[in-house]
Short mmCIF file of C-alpha atoms in Angstrom, two decimals:
data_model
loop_
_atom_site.label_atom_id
_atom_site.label_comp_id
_atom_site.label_asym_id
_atom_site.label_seq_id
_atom_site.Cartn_x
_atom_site.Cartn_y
_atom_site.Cartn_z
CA UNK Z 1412 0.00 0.00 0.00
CA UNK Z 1413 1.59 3.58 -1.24
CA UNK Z 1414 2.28 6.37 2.00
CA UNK Z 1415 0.36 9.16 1.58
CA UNK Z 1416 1.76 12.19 3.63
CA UNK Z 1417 -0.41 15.57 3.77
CA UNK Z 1418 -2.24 17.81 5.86
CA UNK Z 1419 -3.96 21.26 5.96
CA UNK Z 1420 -1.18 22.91 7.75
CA UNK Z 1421 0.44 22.88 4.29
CA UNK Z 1422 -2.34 25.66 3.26
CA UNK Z 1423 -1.62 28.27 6.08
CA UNK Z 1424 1.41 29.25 3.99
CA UNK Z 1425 -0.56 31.87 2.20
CA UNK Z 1426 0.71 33.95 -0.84
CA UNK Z 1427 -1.90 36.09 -2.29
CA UNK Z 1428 -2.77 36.39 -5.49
CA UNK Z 1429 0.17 34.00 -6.70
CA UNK Z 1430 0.32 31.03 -8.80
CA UNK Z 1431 1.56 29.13 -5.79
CA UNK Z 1432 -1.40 29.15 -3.67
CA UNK Z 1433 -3.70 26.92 -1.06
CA UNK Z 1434 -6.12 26.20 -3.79
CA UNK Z 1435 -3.49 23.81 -5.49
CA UNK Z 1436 -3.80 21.74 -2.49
CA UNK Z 1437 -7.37 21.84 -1.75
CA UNK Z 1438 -8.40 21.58 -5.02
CA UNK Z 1439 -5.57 17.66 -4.77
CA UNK Z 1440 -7.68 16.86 -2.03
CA UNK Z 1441 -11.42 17.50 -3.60
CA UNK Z 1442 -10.17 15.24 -6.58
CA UNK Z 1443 -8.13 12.69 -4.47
CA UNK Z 1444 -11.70 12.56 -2.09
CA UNK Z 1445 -13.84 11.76 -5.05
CA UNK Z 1446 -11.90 9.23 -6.65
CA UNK Z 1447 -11.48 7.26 -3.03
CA UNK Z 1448 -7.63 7.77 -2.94
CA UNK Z 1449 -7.08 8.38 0.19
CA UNK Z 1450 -9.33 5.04 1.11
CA UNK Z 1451 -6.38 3.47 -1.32
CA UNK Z 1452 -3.63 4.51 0.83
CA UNK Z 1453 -1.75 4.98 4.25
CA UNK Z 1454 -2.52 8.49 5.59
CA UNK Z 1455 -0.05 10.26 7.37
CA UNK Z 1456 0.18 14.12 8.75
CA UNK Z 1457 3.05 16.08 9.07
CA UNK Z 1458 6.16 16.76 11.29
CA UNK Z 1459 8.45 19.51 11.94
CA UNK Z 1460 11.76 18.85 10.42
CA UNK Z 1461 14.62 19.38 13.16
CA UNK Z 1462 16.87 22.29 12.33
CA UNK Z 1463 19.76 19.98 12.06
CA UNK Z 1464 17.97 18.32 9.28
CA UNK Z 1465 17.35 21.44 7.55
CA UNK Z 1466 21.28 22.08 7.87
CA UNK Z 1467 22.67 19.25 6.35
CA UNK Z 1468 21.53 20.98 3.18
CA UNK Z 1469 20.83 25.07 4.14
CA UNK Z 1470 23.10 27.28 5.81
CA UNK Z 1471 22.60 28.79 8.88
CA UNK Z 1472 21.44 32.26 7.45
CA UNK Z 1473 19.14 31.28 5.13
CA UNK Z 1474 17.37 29.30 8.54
CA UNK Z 1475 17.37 32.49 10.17
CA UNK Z 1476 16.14 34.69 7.38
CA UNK Z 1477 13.28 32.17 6.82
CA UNK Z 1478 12.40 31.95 10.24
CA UNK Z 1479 12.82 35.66 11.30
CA UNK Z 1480 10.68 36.72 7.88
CA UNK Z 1481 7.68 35.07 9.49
CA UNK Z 1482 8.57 36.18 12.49
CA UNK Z 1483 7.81 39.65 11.21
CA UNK Z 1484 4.71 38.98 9.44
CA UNK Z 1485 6.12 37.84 6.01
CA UNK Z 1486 7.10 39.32 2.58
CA UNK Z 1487 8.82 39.03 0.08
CA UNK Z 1488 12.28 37.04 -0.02
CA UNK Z 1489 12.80 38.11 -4.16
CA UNK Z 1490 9.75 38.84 -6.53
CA UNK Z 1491 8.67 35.46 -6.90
CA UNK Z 1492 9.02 33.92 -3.70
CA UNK Z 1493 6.50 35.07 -0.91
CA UNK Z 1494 6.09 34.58 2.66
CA UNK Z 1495 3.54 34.79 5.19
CA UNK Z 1496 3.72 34.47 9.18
CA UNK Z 1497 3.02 30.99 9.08
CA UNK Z 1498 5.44 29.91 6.07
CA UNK Z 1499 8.24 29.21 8.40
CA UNK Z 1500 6.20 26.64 10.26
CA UNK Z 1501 4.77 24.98 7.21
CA UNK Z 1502 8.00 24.33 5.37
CA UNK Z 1503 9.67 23.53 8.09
CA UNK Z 1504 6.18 20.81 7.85
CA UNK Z 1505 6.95 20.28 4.59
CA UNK Z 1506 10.69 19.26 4.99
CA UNK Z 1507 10.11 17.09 8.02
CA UNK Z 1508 7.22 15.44 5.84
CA UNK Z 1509 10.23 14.63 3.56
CA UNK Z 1510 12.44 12.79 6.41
CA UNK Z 1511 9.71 11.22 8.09
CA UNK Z 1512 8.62 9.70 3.95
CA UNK Z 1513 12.17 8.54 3.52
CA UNK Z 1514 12.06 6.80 6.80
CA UNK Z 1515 9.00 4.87 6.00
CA UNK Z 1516 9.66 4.03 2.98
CA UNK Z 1517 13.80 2.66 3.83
CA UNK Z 1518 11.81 0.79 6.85
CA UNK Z 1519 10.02 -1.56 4.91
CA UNK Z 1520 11.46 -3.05 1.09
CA UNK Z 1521 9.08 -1.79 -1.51
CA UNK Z 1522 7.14 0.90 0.47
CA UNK Z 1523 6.40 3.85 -1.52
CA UNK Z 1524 5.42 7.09 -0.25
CA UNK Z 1525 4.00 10.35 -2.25
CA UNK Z 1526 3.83 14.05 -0.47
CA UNK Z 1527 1.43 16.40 -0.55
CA UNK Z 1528 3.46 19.45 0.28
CA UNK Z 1529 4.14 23.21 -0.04
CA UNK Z 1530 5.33 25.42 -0.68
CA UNK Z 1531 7.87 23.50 -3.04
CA UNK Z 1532 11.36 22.87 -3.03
CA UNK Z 1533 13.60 22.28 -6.21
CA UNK Z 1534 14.33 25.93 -6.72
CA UNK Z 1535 15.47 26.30 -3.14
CA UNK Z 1536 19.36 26.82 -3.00
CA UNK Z 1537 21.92 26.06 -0.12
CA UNK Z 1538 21.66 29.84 0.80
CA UNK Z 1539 18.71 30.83 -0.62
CA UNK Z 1540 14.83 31.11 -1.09
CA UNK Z 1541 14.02 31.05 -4.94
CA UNK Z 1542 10.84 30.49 -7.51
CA UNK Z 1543 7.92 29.99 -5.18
CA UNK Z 1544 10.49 27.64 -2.90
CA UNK Z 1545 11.72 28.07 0.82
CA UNK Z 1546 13.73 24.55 2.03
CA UNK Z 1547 14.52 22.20 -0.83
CA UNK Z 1548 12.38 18.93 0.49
CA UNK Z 1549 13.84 16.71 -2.26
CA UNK Z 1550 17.28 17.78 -1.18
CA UNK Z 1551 16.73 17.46 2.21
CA UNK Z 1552 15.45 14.01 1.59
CA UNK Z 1553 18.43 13.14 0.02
CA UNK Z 1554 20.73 14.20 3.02
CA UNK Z 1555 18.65 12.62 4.85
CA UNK Z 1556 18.61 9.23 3.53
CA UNK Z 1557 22.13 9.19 3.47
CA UNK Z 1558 23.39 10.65 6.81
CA UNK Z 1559 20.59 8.65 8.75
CA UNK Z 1560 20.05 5.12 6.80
CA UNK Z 1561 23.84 5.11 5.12
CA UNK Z 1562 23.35 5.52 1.35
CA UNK Z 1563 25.66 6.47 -1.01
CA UNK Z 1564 23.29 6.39 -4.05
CA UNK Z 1565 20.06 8.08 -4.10
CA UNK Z 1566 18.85 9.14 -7.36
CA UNK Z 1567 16.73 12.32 -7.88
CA UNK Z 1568 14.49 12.35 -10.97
CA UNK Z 1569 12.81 15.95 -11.37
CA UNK Z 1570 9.82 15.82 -14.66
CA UNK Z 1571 9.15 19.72 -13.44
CA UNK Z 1572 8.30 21.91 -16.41
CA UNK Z 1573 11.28 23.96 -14.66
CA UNK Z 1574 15.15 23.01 -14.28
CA UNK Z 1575 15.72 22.08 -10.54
CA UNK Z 1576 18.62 24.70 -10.09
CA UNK Z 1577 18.64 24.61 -6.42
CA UNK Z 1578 18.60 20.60 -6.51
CA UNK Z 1579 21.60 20.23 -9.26
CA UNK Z 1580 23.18 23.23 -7.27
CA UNK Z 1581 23.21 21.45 -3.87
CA UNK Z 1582 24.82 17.61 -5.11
CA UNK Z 1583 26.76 19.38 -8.20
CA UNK Z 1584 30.41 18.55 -6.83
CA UNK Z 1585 28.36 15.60 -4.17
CA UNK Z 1586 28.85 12.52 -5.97
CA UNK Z 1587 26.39 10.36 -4.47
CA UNK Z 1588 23.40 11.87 -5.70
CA UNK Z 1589 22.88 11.86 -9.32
CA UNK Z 1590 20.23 13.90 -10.77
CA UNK Z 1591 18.41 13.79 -13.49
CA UNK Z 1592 16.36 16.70 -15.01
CA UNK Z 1593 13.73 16.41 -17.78
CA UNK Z 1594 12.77 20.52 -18.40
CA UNK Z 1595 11.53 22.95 -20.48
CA UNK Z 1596 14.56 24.90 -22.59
CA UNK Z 1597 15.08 27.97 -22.91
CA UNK Z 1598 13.17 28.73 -19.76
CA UNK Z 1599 13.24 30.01 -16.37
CA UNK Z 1600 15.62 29.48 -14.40
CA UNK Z 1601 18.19 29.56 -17.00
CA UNK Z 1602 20.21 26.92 -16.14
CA UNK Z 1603 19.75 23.08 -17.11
CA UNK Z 1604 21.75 23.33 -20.41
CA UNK Z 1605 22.66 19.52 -21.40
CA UNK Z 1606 26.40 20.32 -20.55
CA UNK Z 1607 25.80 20.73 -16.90
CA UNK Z 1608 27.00 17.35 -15.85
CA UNK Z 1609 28.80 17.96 -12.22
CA UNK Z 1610 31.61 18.73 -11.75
CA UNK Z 1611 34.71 17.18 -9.15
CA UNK Z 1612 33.76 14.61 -7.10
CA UNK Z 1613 29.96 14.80 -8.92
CA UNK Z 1614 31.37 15.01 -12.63
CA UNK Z 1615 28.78 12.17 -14.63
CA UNK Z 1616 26.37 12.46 -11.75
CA UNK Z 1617 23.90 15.51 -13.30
CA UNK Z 1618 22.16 14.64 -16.59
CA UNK Z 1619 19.93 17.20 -18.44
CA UNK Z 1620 17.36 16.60 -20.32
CA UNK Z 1621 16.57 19.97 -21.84
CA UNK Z 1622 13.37 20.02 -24.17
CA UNK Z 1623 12.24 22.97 -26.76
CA UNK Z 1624 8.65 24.05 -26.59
CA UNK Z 1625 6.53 22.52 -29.29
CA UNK Z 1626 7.81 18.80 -28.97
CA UNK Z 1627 5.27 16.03 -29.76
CA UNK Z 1628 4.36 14.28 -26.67
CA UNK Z 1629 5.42 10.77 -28.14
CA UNK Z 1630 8.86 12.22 -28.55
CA UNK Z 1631 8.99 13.61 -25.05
CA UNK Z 1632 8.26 10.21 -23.35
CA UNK Z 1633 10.78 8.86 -25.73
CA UNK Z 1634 13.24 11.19 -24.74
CA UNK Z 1635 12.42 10.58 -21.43
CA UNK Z 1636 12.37 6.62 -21.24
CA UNK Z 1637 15.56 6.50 -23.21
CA UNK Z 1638 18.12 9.10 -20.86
CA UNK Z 1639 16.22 7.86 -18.04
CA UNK Z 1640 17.27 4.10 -18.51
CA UNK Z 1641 20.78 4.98 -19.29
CA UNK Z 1642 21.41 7.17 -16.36
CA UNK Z 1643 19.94 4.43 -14.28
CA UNK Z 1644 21.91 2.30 -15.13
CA UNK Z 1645 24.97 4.04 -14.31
CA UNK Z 1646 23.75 5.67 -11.11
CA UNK Z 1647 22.26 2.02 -9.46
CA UNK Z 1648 20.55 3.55 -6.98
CA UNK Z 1649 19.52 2.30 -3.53
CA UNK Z 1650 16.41 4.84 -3.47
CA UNK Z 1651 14.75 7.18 -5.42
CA UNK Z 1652 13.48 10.77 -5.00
CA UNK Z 1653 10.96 12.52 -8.19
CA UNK Z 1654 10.06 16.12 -8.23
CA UNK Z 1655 6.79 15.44 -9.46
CA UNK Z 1656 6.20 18.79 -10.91
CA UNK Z 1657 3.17 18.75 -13.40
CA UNK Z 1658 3.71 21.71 -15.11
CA UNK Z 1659 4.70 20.38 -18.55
CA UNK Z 1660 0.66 20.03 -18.37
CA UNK Z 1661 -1.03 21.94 -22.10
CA UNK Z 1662 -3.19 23.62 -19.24
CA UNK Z 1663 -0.52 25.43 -17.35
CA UNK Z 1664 -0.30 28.80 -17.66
CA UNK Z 1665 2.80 29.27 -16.52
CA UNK Z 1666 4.63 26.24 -17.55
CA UNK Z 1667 3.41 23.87 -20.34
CA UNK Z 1668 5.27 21.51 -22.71
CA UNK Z 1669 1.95 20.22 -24.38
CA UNK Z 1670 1.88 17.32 -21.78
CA UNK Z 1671 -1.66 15.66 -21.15
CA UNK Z 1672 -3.00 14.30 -17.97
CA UNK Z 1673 -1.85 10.54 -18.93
CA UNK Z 1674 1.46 11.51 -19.89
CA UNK Z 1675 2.15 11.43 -15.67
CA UNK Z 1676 1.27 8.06 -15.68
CA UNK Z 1677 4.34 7.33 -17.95
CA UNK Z 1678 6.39 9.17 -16.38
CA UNK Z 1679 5.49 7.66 -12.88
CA UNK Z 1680 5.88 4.02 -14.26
CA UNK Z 1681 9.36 5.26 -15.92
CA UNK Z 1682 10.21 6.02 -12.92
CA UNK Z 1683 8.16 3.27 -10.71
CA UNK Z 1684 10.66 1.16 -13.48
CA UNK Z 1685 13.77 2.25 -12.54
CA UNK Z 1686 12.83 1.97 -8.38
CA UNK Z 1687 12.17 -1.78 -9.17
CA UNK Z 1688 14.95 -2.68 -11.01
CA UNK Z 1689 17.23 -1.39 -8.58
CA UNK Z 1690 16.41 -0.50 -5.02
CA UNK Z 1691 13.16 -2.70 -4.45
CA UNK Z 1692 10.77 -0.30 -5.41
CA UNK Z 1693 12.05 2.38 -3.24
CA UNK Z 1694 10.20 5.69 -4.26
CA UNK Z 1695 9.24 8.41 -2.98
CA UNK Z 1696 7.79 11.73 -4.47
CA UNK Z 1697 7.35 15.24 -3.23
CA UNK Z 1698 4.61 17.52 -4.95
CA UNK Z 1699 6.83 20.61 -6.67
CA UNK Z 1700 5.18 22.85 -9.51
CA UNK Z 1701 1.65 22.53 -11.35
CA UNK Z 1702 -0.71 25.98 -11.41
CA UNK Z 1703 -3.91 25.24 -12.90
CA UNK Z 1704 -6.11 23.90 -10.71
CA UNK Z 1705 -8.23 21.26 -12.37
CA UNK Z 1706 -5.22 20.00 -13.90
CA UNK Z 1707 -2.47 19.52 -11.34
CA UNK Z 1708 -5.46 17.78 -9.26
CA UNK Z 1709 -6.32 15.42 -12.18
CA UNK Z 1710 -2.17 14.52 -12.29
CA UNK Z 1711 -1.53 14.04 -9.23
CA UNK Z 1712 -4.71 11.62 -8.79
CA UNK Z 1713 -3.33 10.08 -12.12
CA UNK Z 1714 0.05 10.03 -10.94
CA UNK Z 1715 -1.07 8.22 -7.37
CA UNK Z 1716 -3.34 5.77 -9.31
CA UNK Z 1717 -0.82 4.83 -11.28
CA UNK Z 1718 1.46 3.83 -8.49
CA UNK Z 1719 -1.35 2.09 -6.35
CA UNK Z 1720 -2.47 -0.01 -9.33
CA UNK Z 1721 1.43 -0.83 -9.74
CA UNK Z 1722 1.32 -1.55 -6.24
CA UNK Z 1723 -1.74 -4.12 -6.20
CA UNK Z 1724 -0.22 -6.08 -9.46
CA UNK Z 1725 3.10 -6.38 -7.97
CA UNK Z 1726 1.39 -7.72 -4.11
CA UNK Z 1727 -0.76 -10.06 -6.53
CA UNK Z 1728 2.11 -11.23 -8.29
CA UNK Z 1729 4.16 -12.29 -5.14
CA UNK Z 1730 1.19 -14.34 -3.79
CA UNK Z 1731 0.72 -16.21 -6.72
#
């Protein structure tokens, strides 16, 4: 059965009239009510990530700006990224939703878990807020994983419409987490060119997958499957981390690579594919971008199906 982690605490982070709003979430939960997904699933809340958590991947001052900004009643941390006097609280909720996920699923083989969470994180960088993003869950999952349950190969795959910067930024010179990026190019935030590939220790662990506007959605998965299963292969991880971002969607006004609502099923069993062949099914995936309303709920119930119908065949398989 597939972990479920979220909670209305993750909708007191309030943000005006942004694209990055509560309504993202409660409009996930209307859809995920109707179609009985949470009936489907293991429910869990939320936790408050320990700051020593938070600082295997942030600095110190980028804690205390966060933290002292809601202190103060919010604002502004650069023109996208907004803050309200609850934000601290809530993505300190959301990272701690990302530890306590990577626990449960490295505490049982084959568990998978999917988070509910905001704000996002893949923007975030070591030292600062960025693009709608505070703490960089996926990022903090990753430390995570490895300081507390001794891995030395976790494998981020990020199918945001948007380049991760602040995730490639973090493990660019890490060297035992490889990530791959499948993004929209030229786009915000600029980076995410196919020659980023890491660099010391990390060299070969980063692989872009940069995409032009206008590309045919058969040639996108195809893209996709192919630099997927060759990174894979050479990264052999022992768990894996998506920034499930579903703002390729044709809907999203702010995104869009012409991506329908059943393209995030293939991209969930691409990456459901890779978990399986190499870390037992080991998967876990945090909520990042996705801004119209009817559509990011209609992925991410497609996305969840997908992995709870994966789920069932492979339980049914082993009983046979």
């Amino acid at each position: 059965m597939i972990d479920l982690y979220t909670d209305a605490v993750f909708e007191l982070h309030e943000t005006g009239h942004h694209p990055e709003c509560p309504a993202r979430l409660a409009s996930v939960r209307k859809q995920l009510e109707q179609s009985h997904r949470f009936e489907q699933c293991r429910v869990h809340g939320s936790v408050p990530a320990d700051p020593q958590t938070i600082l295997r991947v942030h600095s110190q001052s980028h804690l205390d700006r966060i933290e002292t900004t809601s202190r103060h009643g919010g604002g502004r941390l650069d023109p996208d990224t907004v803050m309200s006097p609850e934000s601290a609280n809530v993505a300190r909720r959301a990272a701690g939703t990302a530890v306590g996920a990577v626990d449960t699923v490295l505490g049982e083989s084959g568990r998978q878990a999917v988070c509910l969470v905001r704000p996002p994180g893949h923007h975030a960088l070591a030292d600062r807020a960025m693009g709608f993003c505070l703490f960089n869950n996926i990022a903090i999952a990753a430390a995570h994983a490895r300081a507390a349950h001794g891995l030395d190969r976790v494998l981020i795959v990020d199918w945001d419409v948007h380049h991760g910067n602040g995730t490639q930024d973090i493990f660019y010179e890490d060297g035992q987490v490889y990530f791959f990026s499948v993004h929209r190019w030229p786009f915000y935030p600029g980076t995410g060119d196919v020659g980023e590939t890491g660099a010391g220790a990390g060299l070969g662990t980063t692989c872009n997958l940069p995409l032009q506007f206008g590309i045919s959605r058969s040639d996108y998965r195809s893209a996709v499957a192919n630099a997927l299963e060759d990174f894979a292969r050479r990264a052999r991880p022992q768990l894996v981390l998506a920034s499930a971002g579903f703002d390729a969607h044709r809907a999203d006004p702010i995104g869009s690579l012409g991506l329908e609502t059943e393209d995030f099923a293939v991209l969930t069993e691409l990456v459901d594919d890779v978990a399986r062949t190499y870390c037992e099914g080991r998967l876990v995936s945090f909520l990042e971008g996705g801004y119209d309303l009817d559509a990011l709920a209609e992925s991410v119930d497609c996305h969840l199906s997908t992995l709870i119908d994966r789920d069932r065949e492979r339980a049914a398989s082993a009983s046979q």
